[in-house]
Amino acid sequence: MLKIDIETCIGCGVCEEECTFGAIEVIDGVAVVNEKCTLCGSCVDSCEVGALSIDSKEKAVQVDLAEWSGIMIFAEYRHGKVVPVSFELLGIGRELADQQKVTLSAVLLGSGLGGAARDLVSYGADIVYQVDDPALEYFTDEIFGNILEDVVREQKPEVVLAGATAIGRSFIPLVATSLATGLTADCTQLAIRPDDGVLLQTRPAFGGNIMATIECPFTRPQMSTVRPRVMKAVQQDLNRKGEIINYQPQPERLQSKVKVLRSVLEEQDQVNITEGEIIVSGGRGLDNEKGFELIKQLADAVGGAVGASRAAVDSEWIAYPHQVGQTGKTVNPKLYIACGISGAIQHVVGMQSSETIVAINKDPHASIFDVATYGIVGDLFEVVPKLIEKIKERRG
Amino acid sequence: MNIIVCIKQVPDAKDVRLDPKTNTMAREGVESIMNPFDRHAVEEAVRLKEQHGGTVTVLSMGPPQAEAILREAVSCGADEAVLVSDRAFAGADTWATTYTLGKAIEKTGPFDLILCGKQAIDGDTAQVGPGLAKRLNIPYVSCVRKITGFENGAILLHRLMDDGYDEVEIPLPGLLTVVKEINEPRVPSLKGKMKAKSLSIRILNAEAIEADPDSLGLPGSTTQVVKVFAPEFKGERAMLEGTVDEQVEQLVNKLEPYL
Ligand SMILES: Cc1cc2nc3c(=O)[nH]c(=O)nc-3n(C[C@H](O)[C@H](O)[C@H](O)COP(=O)(O)OP(=O)(O)OC[C@H]3O[C@@H](n4cnc5c(N)ncnc54)[C@H](O)[C@@H]3O)c2cc1C
Ligand SMILES: Nc1ncnc2c1ncn2[C@@H]1O[C@H](COP(=O)(O)O)[C@@H](O)[C@H]1O
């Protein structure tokens, strides 16, 4: 609980200003805390007279932190393929493992895995623990959770990462709860603090309006799910050596109360925007469905895929699989062209890591220009047709 | 079928902003609402009750003001409401939250089904549903987009996956988290509103749920927020100049490597 020493408090109001949550008010010359307080502690640091303190009695360190070493990732395998985020996890995992001078391992679960474990090695894994069993044909939280939990208990990695996919976000909380450790969802940045080896996990909150850095100081492993398309995979190296271990789960760990009867692949959109090298996106500035034709023409001219803001999707000018952003897809193409998109934070978080960003918007103050490499202030109905024409000329 | 729906009061995320200079949250005009996903959970519970009988209890952990969303849920068809509230709960991460909710649910009596939203729009973690199921040792399915049947004590449903959907069977008691596609929540009825107004809400504090004080709130949390900040951008902001033709010409030159 936040303690305010009313003798010491001078009612200066610095803490009131500092509080992100509106939880402190100076009333009659002293600071008063209300129930909005989340005990984040920023006011404590801001108080110059030291009137504030948080009463969170020093926690007994729950585990011997030094016993836990190594970086482990969960490699997702579905419908006969390793899901791309697994390679991205190996990319960031490799970085963290090299920094800590520890091994990078992967846990691979499925039925009929073929050469998937070799692929993981070629993308940076030192060790792959694989279970190839018919009980793993379909994803079930319980069985996947049981096995990952058991491997973690035996191997004691300091960090466990999984993709922030439908599967990762569903069963990793079960594993973290079983292991009585912390879990941070949907991270977009990970770094290890050199002084104490603590994993700093950064993620968007409040629909992307705010970023928060979170740590798990007292328990191990430190667990995160990581947003797809944010981390970079390393170059595949088919000569890399690694160890592949067939892990044997106890038979009772392969039982699930929940039964999957059928797994249905839905017609994927023809162009998967997360894989394109060039994306041309349109927003509300296109006015109507017809306007979107222009975006498609530009996309054709540059050989790119079509993306959209949520405003365009909500207006039903284009289908949801094209939506880029917080509640759509995260993309990082080489070239992203945003036409008639204002650059709301929820859109920007989904495309800001693109190599080159072009913005075309008639409002010179639109915030999309803040993330743009090149900006054109103008009417897209004038600019885009000319752009198409010029590009066609160039390409012959 | 006795159903408990876990609902959370959240600030309307679209209004929450951090001033990058002062690092403070803009407070004006930020409304508190029922987490949008939880509305769908309430609606689904009420529909199940209408088909199969039983009661719907809504339960929320939060400050006294969270009473508002509990009453709102009652006006939309829930029967009972429980507010789990104590200063000791402040600062809880999902680990401490699931502990607290689990303890509270043990006190509210037997249930067949627990429904949660897929995620709360303040933290967007989607961890409380699965974590709570583990605390209660019951099976769960997340991201349910359709319930297709209820036979022999098991629910048949479709769960949303990244590449399609899975058809799943879950025995009760169990827990489901729901996505928005599952239904269209109804608006409160007049009768519902009357009921909501007069209903007395059961309040459970730390003592009432017989919680271990070390497992609650910030001290009971496994994770800690060390920093909050406004997202930052690295755009070069090279604005092209000249007539439209000149700008287009320059742009095409710059984009040469990609064309
Ligand atoms: C929780 C939450 C999640 C969200 N998730 C997403 C998400 O995933 N993706 C997403 O995109 N949004 C998301 N949003 C919505 C987001 O906040 C914005 O509302 C949305 O991105 C706006 O889309 P827009 O830029 O197309 O429209 P607007 O903001 O209306 O901008 C249209 C722009 O077009 C320009 N324009 C108009 N006419 C012309 C013209 N003739 N020529 C040139 N320029 C023109 C205008 O100057 C304006 O800047 C989310 C919001 C919330 C609250
Ligand atoms: N404090 C709370 N009280 C009741 N239910 C909650 C609370 N926090 C989370 N939940 C439930 O858990 C779901 C997921 O929340 P979260 O894991 O925080 O994203 C929500 O949609 C609610 O159903």
XYZ file of C-alpha atoms in Angstrom, chain A:
396
model
C 0.000 0.000 0.000
C 1.197 3.542 -0.712
C 2.109 5.290 2.522
C 2.082 9.049 2.763
C 3.866 10.593 5.717
C 1.673 13.637 6.283
C 4.237 15.229 8.622
C 6.864 15.235 5.896
C 4.564 15.996 2.941
C 4.797 19.634 1.862
C 1.838 19.410 -0.519
C 3.961 20.448 -3.499
C 1.893 18.363 -5.915
C 4.818 16.804 -7.778
C 3.489 13.314 -7.086
C 0.048 14.315 -8.293
C 1.622 15.374 -11.595
C 3.809 12.304 -11.752
C 1.021 9.805 -11.155
C 0.054 8.211 -14.416
C -3.182 6.895 -13.049
C -4.661 9.971 -11.413
C -4.440 8.266 -8.053
C -2.988 11.121 -5.985
C -4.579 14.430 -5.164
C -3.306 17.175 -2.926
C -6.110 17.985 -0.544
C -5.687 20.645 2.152
C -1.954 20.756 1.613
C -1.193 17.047 1.779
C -1.147 14.275 -0.788
C -4.018 11.802 -0.571
C -4.093 8.503 -2.453
C -7.246 7.028 -3.914
C -8.201 3.585 -5.153
C -6.832 4.140 -8.647
C -3.363 3.510 -7.219
C -1.622 0.566 -8.865
C 1.456 0.833 -6.638
C 3.683 1.451 -9.645
C 6.044 3.466 -7.478
C 6.747 6.381 -9.804
C 5.515 8.888 -7.194
C 7.892 7.491 -4.587
C 10.858 8.310 -6.789
C 9.495 11.750 -7.621
C 9.006 12.919 -4.027
C 11.817 15.229 -3.114
C 11.134 15.219 0.606
C 10.758 11.454 0.838
C 7.208 11.501 2.152
C 6.033 8.576 0.067
C 6.840 4.906 0.421
C 5.444 1.612 -0.744
C 4.981 -0.981 1.864
C 5.825 -4.092 -0.083
C 7.825 -5.982 2.419
C 10.988 -7.312 0.860
C 9.941 -10.572 -0.665
C 11.705 -13.745 0.213
C 13.410 -14.751 -2.989
C 11.264 -17.654 -3.986
C 13.790 -19.661 -5.898
C 17.511 -19.883 -6.053
C 17.832 -17.753 -9.156
C 21.295 -19.055 -9.961
C 19.949 -22.557 -10.484
C 18.082 -21.397 -13.551
C 20.082 -20.957 -16.709
C 19.489 -21.036 -20.446
C 16.946 -19.635 -22.866
C 14.102 -21.886 -23.997
C 11.557 -21.245 -26.708
C 8.349 -23.068 -27.530
C 8.377 -23.918 -31.241
C 4.873 -23.960 -32.650
C 4.099 -26.602 -35.253
C 0.739 -26.669 -36.943
C -0.782 -28.409 -39.929
C 2.581 -29.846 -40.939
C 4.678 -26.690 -40.624
C 6.782 -24.824 -38.108
C 4.967 -21.535 -37.559
C 7.248 -18.599 -38.614
C 7.165 -16.915 -35.192
C 9.194 -19.877 -33.904
C 12.158 -18.804 -36.037
C 11.751 -15.228 -34.820
C 11.845 -16.506 -31.234
C 15.080 -18.327 -32.038
C 16.431 -15.008 -33.394
C 15.823 -13.049 -30.190
C 16.580 -16.169 -28.117
C 19.997 -16.467 -29.788
C 20.771 -12.847 -28.896
C 19.798 -13.330 -25.266
C 21.621 -16.667 -24.997
C 24.825 -15.240 -26.453
C 24.666 -12.285 -24.087
C 24.214 -14.617 -21.105
C 26.631 -17.206 -22.528
C 24.057 -19.968 -22.104
C 22.368 -22.484 -24.393
C 19.317 -21.849 -26.514
C 16.859 -24.722 -26.562
C 13.529 -25.297 -28.268
C 10.588 -27.477 -27.304
C 8.828 -28.919 -30.339
C 5.542 -30.772 -29.958
C 3.465 -32.423 -32.659
C 2.662 -35.547 -34.590
C 4.663 -36.406 -37.710
C 7.328 -33.751 -37.163
C 9.616 -34.840 -40.017
C 12.669 -32.595 -40.256
C 11.228 -29.754 -38.204
C 13.777 -30.150 -35.387
C 16.646 -29.857 -37.898
C 15.085 -26.637 -39.168
C 15.081 -25.237 -35.648
C 18.775 -26.069 -35.296
C 19.543 -24.358 -38.592
C 17.827 -21.235 -37.252
C 19.890 -21.129 -34.078
C 18.738 -23.756 -31.545
C 21.513 -25.592 -29.662
C 19.166 -28.262 -28.327
C 15.701 -29.342 -29.447
C 13.489 -31.341 -27.114
C 10.926 -32.964 -29.343
C 7.890 -35.092 -28.679
C 6.412 -36.706 -31.770
C 3.225 -38.418 -30.642
C -0.278 -38.956 -32.082
C -1.679 -37.403 -28.873
C -0.176 -34.126 -30.116
C -1.838 -34.140 -33.515
C -4.224 -31.449 -32.358
C -3.439 -28.648 -29.982
C -4.839 -29.046 -26.474
C -3.913 -26.688 -23.657
C -3.622 -29.444 -21.115
C -1.241 -31.814 -22.921
C 0.948 -29.082 -24.403
C 0.978 -27.384 -21.012
C 1.893 -30.590 -19.168
C 4.850 -31.369 -21.407
C 6.261 -27.852 -21.492
C 5.892 -27.647 -17.722
C 7.746 -30.942 -17.250
C 10.600 -29.991 -19.585
C 10.968 -26.620 -17.855
C 11.034 -28.227 -14.409
C 13.783 -30.593 -15.535
C 15.909 -28.165 -17.543
C 15.392 -25.020 -15.429
C 15.846 -22.349 -18.111
C 15.981 -18.753 -16.870
C 13.795 -17.524 -19.736
C 10.932 -19.212 -21.623
C 9.500 -17.560 -24.743
C 6.535 -18.491 -26.917
C 4.748 -16.784 -29.784
C 1.837 -14.500 -28.904
C -0.337 -16.601 -31.209
C -3.744 -18.133 -30.524
C -1.911 -21.211 -29.216
C 0.840 -19.478 -27.231
C -1.473 -17.018 -25.586
C -3.842 -19.815 -24.632
C -1.598 -22.410 -22.981
C 1.428 -20.451 -21.749
C -0.644 -18.874 -18.921
C -1.428 -22.423 -17.774
C 2.278 -23.301 -17.720
C 3.197 -20.094 -15.876
C 0.478 -20.669 -13.284
C 1.563 -24.290 -12.790
C 5.163 -23.171 -12.327
C 4.065 -20.323 -10.028
C 5.981 -17.759 -12.006
C 5.301 -14.509 -13.837
C 4.257 -14.156 -17.454
C 4.183 -11.076 -19.662
C 1.888 -11.178 -22.683
C 2.485 -10.007 -26.218
C 5.939 -8.466 -25.803
C 7.421 -6.333 -28.568
C 10.869 -5.801 -27.025
C 13.037 -8.021 -24.846
C 16.400 -7.284 -23.275
C 18.412 -8.700 -20.406
C 19.702 -6.219 -17.835
C 23.420 -6.978 -17.629
C 23.783 -6.254 -13.874
C 21.425 -8.930 -12.647
C 20.281 -10.932 -15.666
C 16.681 -9.819 -15.287
C 14.601 -9.946 -18.454
C 13.062 -6.565 -19.299
C 9.828 -7.260 -21.120
C 8.266 -4.363 -22.986
C 4.742 -4.474 -24.335
C 1.923 -2.229 -25.448
C -1.029 -1.749 -23.091
C -4.272 0.215 -23.326
C -4.721 -0.716 -26.976
C -1.211 0.456 -27.826
C -1.545 3.940 -26.339
C 0.995 3.148 -23.647
C 4.123 1.020 -23.465
C 5.051 -0.770 -20.255
C 8.272 -2.477 -19.249
C 7.736 -5.394 -16.916
C 10.086 -7.615 -14.962
C 9.712 -10.841 -13.032
C 12.241 -10.388 -10.250
C 11.668 -13.177 -7.752
C 10.604 -16.306 -9.594
C 11.916 -18.385 -12.463
C 11.606 -18.939 -15.286
C 10.831 -15.492 -16.650
C 8.150 -16.116 -19.244
C 6.884 -14.030 -22.163
C 4.753 -14.438 -25.202
C 6.207 -12.445 -28.081
C 4.263 -10.735 -30.842
C 4.803 -12.279 -34.287
C 6.630 -10.238 -36.948
C 8.449 -8.062 -34.438
C 11.646 -10.022 -33.740
C 13.983 -10.945 -36.571
C 14.995 -14.507 -37.383
C 18.677 -15.158 -38.033
C 19.850 -16.331 -41.447
C 19.305 -20.063 -41.828
C 22.558 -22.043 -41.657
C 22.179 -25.660 -42.713
C 25.634 -26.493 -41.346
C 24.796 -25.480 -37.807
C 25.153 -28.303 -35.311
C 22.702 -28.980 -32.557
C 21.388 -31.791 -30.434
C 17.940 -33.296 -30.968
C 16.535 -35.092 -27.938
C 13.416 -37.254 -28.055
C 11.716 -36.377 -24.819
C 9.497 -39.067 -23.281
C 6.490 -37.694 -21.431
C 4.789 -39.809 -18.758
C 1.687 -41.441 -20.330
C -0.699 -39.687 -17.932
C 0.687 -36.345 -19.105
C -0.707 -37.100 -22.569
C -4.331 -37.074 -21.388
C -6.670 -34.162 -21.943
C -10.187 -33.611 -20.665
C -10.812 -31.272 -23.585
C -11.113 -33.134 -26.892
C -10.513 -31.650 -30.302
C -12.879 -33.264 -32.789
C -11.697 -31.505 -35.915
C -9.316 -28.739 -36.896
C -10.572 -26.654 -39.786
C -8.260 -24.551 -41.915
C -10.137 -21.551 -43.179
C -9.638 -20.207 -46.652
C -6.625 -17.972 -46.225
C -6.775 -14.659 -47.940
C -5.001 -14.904 -51.276
C -2.356 -12.415 -50.324
C -1.047 -12.920 -46.846
C -0.011 -9.397 -45.953
C 2.413 -10.513 -43.264
C 4.615 -12.125 -45.880
C 4.704 -9.365 -48.504
C 7.846 -7.301 -49.168
C 5.745 -4.328 -50.224
C 2.415 -3.261 -48.765
C 0.186 -0.474 -50.011
C -2.386 0.486 -47.386
C -5.465 2.639 -47.563
C -7.498 4.399 -44.900
C -10.600 6.480 -44.447
C -9.146 9.070 -46.844
C -10.217 6.824 -49.723
C -13.825 7.806 -49.114
C -15.411 4.619 -50.405
C -14.989 1.136 -51.795
C -14.285 2.582 -55.225
C -11.427 4.592 -53.779
C -9.874 1.350 -52.694
C -9.551 0.345 -56.341
C -6.843 2.957 -56.575
C -4.907 1.251 -53.777
C -5.197 -2.068 -55.571
C -3.878 -0.510 -58.786
C -0.902 0.976 -56.961
C -0.268 -2.352 -55.247
C -0.328 -4.085 -58.630
C 2.047 -1.529 -60.090
C 4.620 -2.068 -57.344
C 3.954 -5.795 -56.972
C 2.743 -5.463 -53.403
C -0.082 -6.611 -51.158
C -3.007 -4.479 -50.005
C -3.310 -3.389 -46.391
C -5.843 -1.192 -44.623
C -6.543 0.835 -41.510
C -9.286 -0.249 -39.166
C -11.437 2.658 -40.325
C -11.376 1.244 -43.861
C -12.147 -2.265 -42.605
C -14.961 -1.031 -40.348
C -16.440 0.774 -43.355
C -16.397 -2.605 -45.124
C -14.316 -1.385 -48.049
C -11.992 -4.309 -47.538
C -11.963 -7.510 -45.444
C -10.508 -7.797 -41.944
C -7.516 -10.001 -42.898
C -6.069 -6.881 -44.544
C -6.139 -4.800 -41.365
C -2.801 -3.610 -40.074
C -2.339 -2.600 -36.455
C -2.929 -3.394 -32.823
C -6.083 -5.391 -33.471
C -5.061 -6.469 -36.946
C -1.735 -7.764 -38.193
C 1.769 -6.622 -37.418
C 3.766 -6.261 -40.615
C 7.337 -5.322 -41.408
C 7.740 -5.170 -45.160
C 10.630 -3.477 -46.924
C 8.262 -0.781 -48.202
C 4.986 0.411 -46.673
C 2.936 3.033 -48.500
C 0.151 4.580 -46.386
C -2.499 6.490 -48.332
C -5.179 8.507 -46.549
C -4.243 7.076 -43.145
C -3.953 9.493 -40.230
C -1.408 7.474 -38.279
C -3.322 6.640 -35.109
C -1.109 4.843 -32.635
C -3.063 1.611 -33.036
C -2.259 1.596 -36.734
C 1.339 2.680 -36.310
C 2.265 -0.096 -33.859
C 1.454 -2.578 -36.597
C 3.723 -1.111 -39.270
C 6.370 1.085 -37.689
C 9.168 -1.409 -38.118
C 8.824 -1.378 -41.929
C 12.145 -0.511 -43.572
C 10.844 2.430 -45.601
C 7.540 4.154 -44.967
C 5.856 6.473 -47.438
C 2.889 8.566 -46.310
C 0.466 10.352 -48.595
C -2.004 12.531 -46.730
C -3.623 15.880 -47.402
C -3.277 17.021 -43.803
C 0.287 18.256 -43.171
C -0.188 17.680 -39.446
C -1.267 14.050 -39.749
C 0.786 11.981 -37.311
C 1.522 9.373 -39.966
C 4.258 11.780 -41.108
C 6.011 11.266 -37.758
C 6.853 7.707 -38.709
C 7.323 8.308 -42.416
C 10.623 8.087 -44.263
C 9.118 10.132 -47.110
C 5.987 12.200 -46.885
C 3.836 13.779 -49.553
C 1.233 16.307 -48.472
C -1.463 16.188 -51.081
C -4.730 14.787 -52.304
C -4.249 11.082 -52.804
C -6.696 11.093 -55.716
C -4.220 13.321 -57.505
C -0.964 11.864 -56.213
C -1.635 8.148 -56.494
C -2.658 8.041 -60.179
C 0.469 9.991 -61.074
C 2.559 7.689 -58.951
C 1.111 4.650 -60.701
C 1.825 6.214 -64.053
C 5.439 7.065 -63.171
C 6.124 3.629 -61.738
C 4.732 1.920 -64.817
C 6.951 4.160 -66.942
C 9.997 3.189 -64.873
C 9.253 -0.484 -64.926
C 8.630 -0.316 -68.652
